[in-house]
Amino acid sequence: MSTINITPFTDVLLVLLIIFIILASVTKEPLLPLAKNRDKVFPSQILVFIDKDNKITIGSNVVTIGEAKGAFANLQDLTGHKFETVIIKADPKATYGTVLQVMDAAKSQNLTKFGLANKIEGSKT
């Protein structure tokens, strides 16, 4: 009586399982870390807030990532191009890609210095 050899089938399944485990760990975007800062950031008139849902607020205007470049250009025109610094305050649950896209939009308008705002150690806000 002949039997079915399932060893090759098991080997293939284990290899596929390993591949899926590796791909799952590589494809996740890292969360922004919580950080503590003892020094206050330098003041800037251009503030960007990114919430946990990746909603972007530049100054007092809520914009999409496609509108960010225009919003930075508008702020630069209003301030006479005297600022080079942008302060970004992102929720730790915001995606890293959104922060990078905002920084890229700012760089396209000659805003080349960035501060990442966080809580000052010992403060409640």
mmCIF file of C-alpha atoms in Angstrom:
data_model
loop_
_atom_site.group_PDB
_atom_site.id
_atom_site.type_symbol
_atom_site.label_atom_id
_atom_site.label_comp_id
_atom_site.label_asym_id
_atom_site.label_seq_id
_atom_site.Cartn_x
_atom_site.Cartn_y
_atom_site.Cartn_z
ATOM 1 C CA MET A 1 0.000 0.000 0.000
ATOM 2 C CA SER A 2 1.400 3.410 -0.959
ATOM 3 C CA THR A 3 1.269 6.503 1.228
ATOM 4 C CA ILE A 4 1.426 10.178 0.348
ATOM 5 C CA ASN A 5 4.635 11.913 1.321
ATOM 6 C CA ILE A 6 3.730 15.342 2.782
ATOM 7 C CA THR A 7 7.277 16.381 3.689
ATOM 8 C CA PRO A 8 7.808 18.557 0.559
ATOM 9 C CA PHE A 9 4.422 20.206 1.094
ATOM 10 C CA THR A 10 5.291 20.989 4.714
ATOM 11 C CA ASP A 11 8.664 22.427 3.672
ATOM 12 C CA VAL A 12 7.013 24.766 1.162
ATOM 13 C CA LEU A 13 4.470 25.948 3.744
ATOM 14 C CA LEU A 14 7.178 26.680 6.301
ATOM 15 C CA VAL A 15 9.215 28.670 3.773
ATOM 16 C CA LEU A 16 6.131 30.699 2.816
ATOM 17 C CA LEU A 17 5.367 31.322 6.487
ATOM 18 C CA ILE A 18 8.885 32.664 7.061
ATOM 19 C CA ILE A 19 8.643 34.924 4.003
ATOM 20 C CA PHE A 20 5.300 36.369 5.175
ATOM 21 C CA ILE A 21 6.625 36.993 8.688
ATOM 22 C CA ILE A 22 9.646 38.871 7.327
ATOM 23 C CA LEU A 23 7.543 40.925 4.901
ATOM 24 C CA ALA A 24 5.031 41.825 7.610
ATOM 25 C CA SER A 25 7.741 43.213 9.860
ATOM 26 C CA VAL A 26 9.471 45.140 7.057
ATOM 27 C CA THR A 27 6.404 46.801 5.544
ATOM 28 C CA LYS A 28 5.145 48.494 8.727
ATOM 29 C CA GLU A 29 5.905 52.203 9.000
ATOM 30 C CA PRO A 30 7.598 53.129 12.257
ATOM 31 C CA LEU A 31 5.661 55.316 14.668
ATOM 32 C CA LEU A 32 7.159 58.623 15.664
ATOM 33 C CA PRO A 33 8.816 58.193 19.034
ATOM 34 C CA LEU A 34 7.851 60.066 22.152
ATOM 35 C CA ALA A 35 10.727 62.349 23.037
ATOM 36 C CA LYS A 36 11.769 64.545 25.898
ATOM 37 C CA ASN A 37 13.567 67.804 25.329
ATOM 38 C CA ARG A 38 15.230 69.907 28.001
ATOM 39 C CA ASP A 39 15.607 72.950 25.746
ATOM 40 C CA LYS A 40 12.894 75.038 24.175
ATOM 41 C CA VAL A 41 12.790 75.166 20.387
ATOM 42 C CA PHE A 42 13.590 78.383 18.584
ATOM 43 C CA PRO A 43 10.522 80.513 17.847
ATOM 44 C CA SER A 44 9.131 80.487 14.339
ATOM 45 C CA GLN A 45 6.065 81.990 12.764
ATOM 46 C CA ILE A 46 5.433 78.880 10.654
ATOM 47 C CA LEU A 47 3.912 76.078 12.692
ATOM 48 C CA VAL A 48 2.678 72.754 11.339
ATOM 49 C CA PHE A 49 0.490 70.341 13.289
ATOM 50 C CA ILE A 50 -0.131 66.771 12.164
ATOM 51 C CA ASP A 51 -2.720 64.837 14.148
ATOM 52 C CA LYS A 52 -3.146 61.085 14.566
ATOM 53 C CA ASP A 53 -5.384 60.927 11.474
ATOM 54 C CA ASN A 54 -2.664 62.674 9.384
ATOM 55 C CA LYS A 55 -4.721 65.872 9.155
ATOM 56 C CA ILE A 56 -2.277 68.695 8.409
ATOM 57 C CA THR A 57 -2.660 72.203 9.810
ATOM 58 C CA ILE A 58 -0.220 74.798 8.489
ATOM 59 C CA GLY A 59 -0.556 78.022 10.422
ATOM 60 C CA SER A 60 -4.294 78.215 10.973
ATOM 61 C CA ASN A 61 -5.315 76.477 7.734
ATOM 62 C CA VAL A 62 -6.201 72.803 7.461
ATOM 63 C CA VAL A 63 -4.742 71.512 4.189
ATOM 64 C CA THR A 64 -4.203 68.260 2.342
ATOM 65 C CA ILE A 65 -0.716 67.083 1.469
ATOM 66 C CA GLY A 66 -1.273 68.276 -2.103
ATOM 67 C CA GLU A 67 -2.105 71.787 -0.875
ATOM 68 C CA ALA A 68 0.852 71.985 1.533
ATOM 69 C CA LYS A 69 3.273 73.442 -1.017
ATOM 70 C CA GLY A 70 0.823 76.243 -1.853
ATOM 71 C CA ALA A 71 0.181 76.931 1.835
ATOM 72 C CA PHE A 72 3.914 77.290 2.492
ATOM 73 C CA ALA A 73 4.267 79.559 -0.560
ATOM 74 C CA ASN A 74 1.396 81.713 0.711
ATOM 75 C CA LEU A 75 2.965 82.013 4.174
ATOM 76 C CA GLN A 76 6.325 82.886 2.645
ATOM 77 C CA ASP A 77 4.700 85.629 0.542
ATOM 78 C CA LEU A 78 2.846 87.030 3.557
ATOM 79 C CA THR A 79 5.997 87.162 5.684
ATOM 80 C CA GLY A 80 8.285 88.534 2.975
ATOM 81 C CA HIS A 81 10.390 85.339 2.808
ATOM 82 C CA LYS A 82 12.118 86.186 6.090
ATOM 83 C CA PHE A 83 11.652 82.784 7.725
ATOM 84 C CA GLU A 84 13.656 79.641 7.064
ATOM 85 C CA THR A 85 12.430 77.599 10.020
ATOM 86 C CA VAL A 86 9.330 75.427 10.273
ATOM 87 C CA ILE A 87 8.245 73.916 13.577
ATOM 88 C CA ILE A 88 6.464 70.581 13.127
ATOM 89 C CA LYS A 89 4.428 69.058 15.923
ATOM 90 C CA ALA A 90 3.222 65.595 14.963
ATOM 91 C CA ASP A 91 1.161 63.167 16.965
ATOM 92 C CA PRO A 92 3.133 59.982 17.709
ATOM 93 C CA LYS A 93 0.478 58.026 15.810
ATOM 94 C CA ALA A 94 0.897 60.124 12.640
ATOM 95 C CA THR A 95 2.621 58.299 9.823
ATOM 96 C CA TYR A 96 6.267 58.990 9.165
ATOM 97 C CA GLY A 97 5.555 59.442 5.440
ATOM 98 C CA THR A 98 3.207 62.346 6.084
ATOM 99 C CA VAL A 99 5.858 64.160 8.112
ATOM 100 C CA LEU A 100 8.387 63.626 5.315
ATOM 101 C CA GLN A 101 5.959 64.894 2.671
ATOM 102 C CA VAL A 102 5.303 68.049 4.712
ATOM 103 C CA MET A 103 9.040 68.605 5.088
ATOM 104 C CA ASP A 104 9.517 68.132 1.342
ATOM 105 C CA ALA A 105 6.758 70.675 0.589
ATOM 106 C CA ALA A 106 8.430 73.157 2.948
ATOM 107 C CA LYS A 107 11.853 72.601 1.361
ATOM 108 C CA SER A 108 10.399 73.417 -2.046
ATOM 109 C CA GLN A 109 9.607 76.922 -0.687
ATOM 110 C CA ASN A 110 13.119 77.519 0.736
ATOM 111 C CA LEU A 111 12.130 76.568 4.279
ATOM 112 C CA THR A 112 15.197 74.496 5.055
ATOM 113 C CA LYS A 113 15.429 74.412 8.853
ATOM 114 C CA PHE A 114 13.107 72.219 10.855
ATOM 115 C CA GLY A 115 12.259 71.909 14.499
ATOM 116 C CA LEU A 116 10.280 68.980 15.793
ATOM 117 C CA ALA A 117 8.259 70.177 18.767
ATOM 118 C CA ASN A 118 7.673 67.958 21.729
ATOM 119 C CA LYS A 119 6.998 68.319 25.420
ATOM 120 C CA ILE A 120 9.620 70.053 27.513
ATOM 121 C CA GLU A 121 10.689 67.800 30.365
ATOM 122 C CA GLY A 122 8.944 68.815 33.543
ATOM 123 C CA SER A 123 6.122 70.706 31.800
ATOM 124 C CA LYS A 124 2.512 69.552 31.630
ATOM 125 C CA THR A 125 1.818 70.793 28.072
#
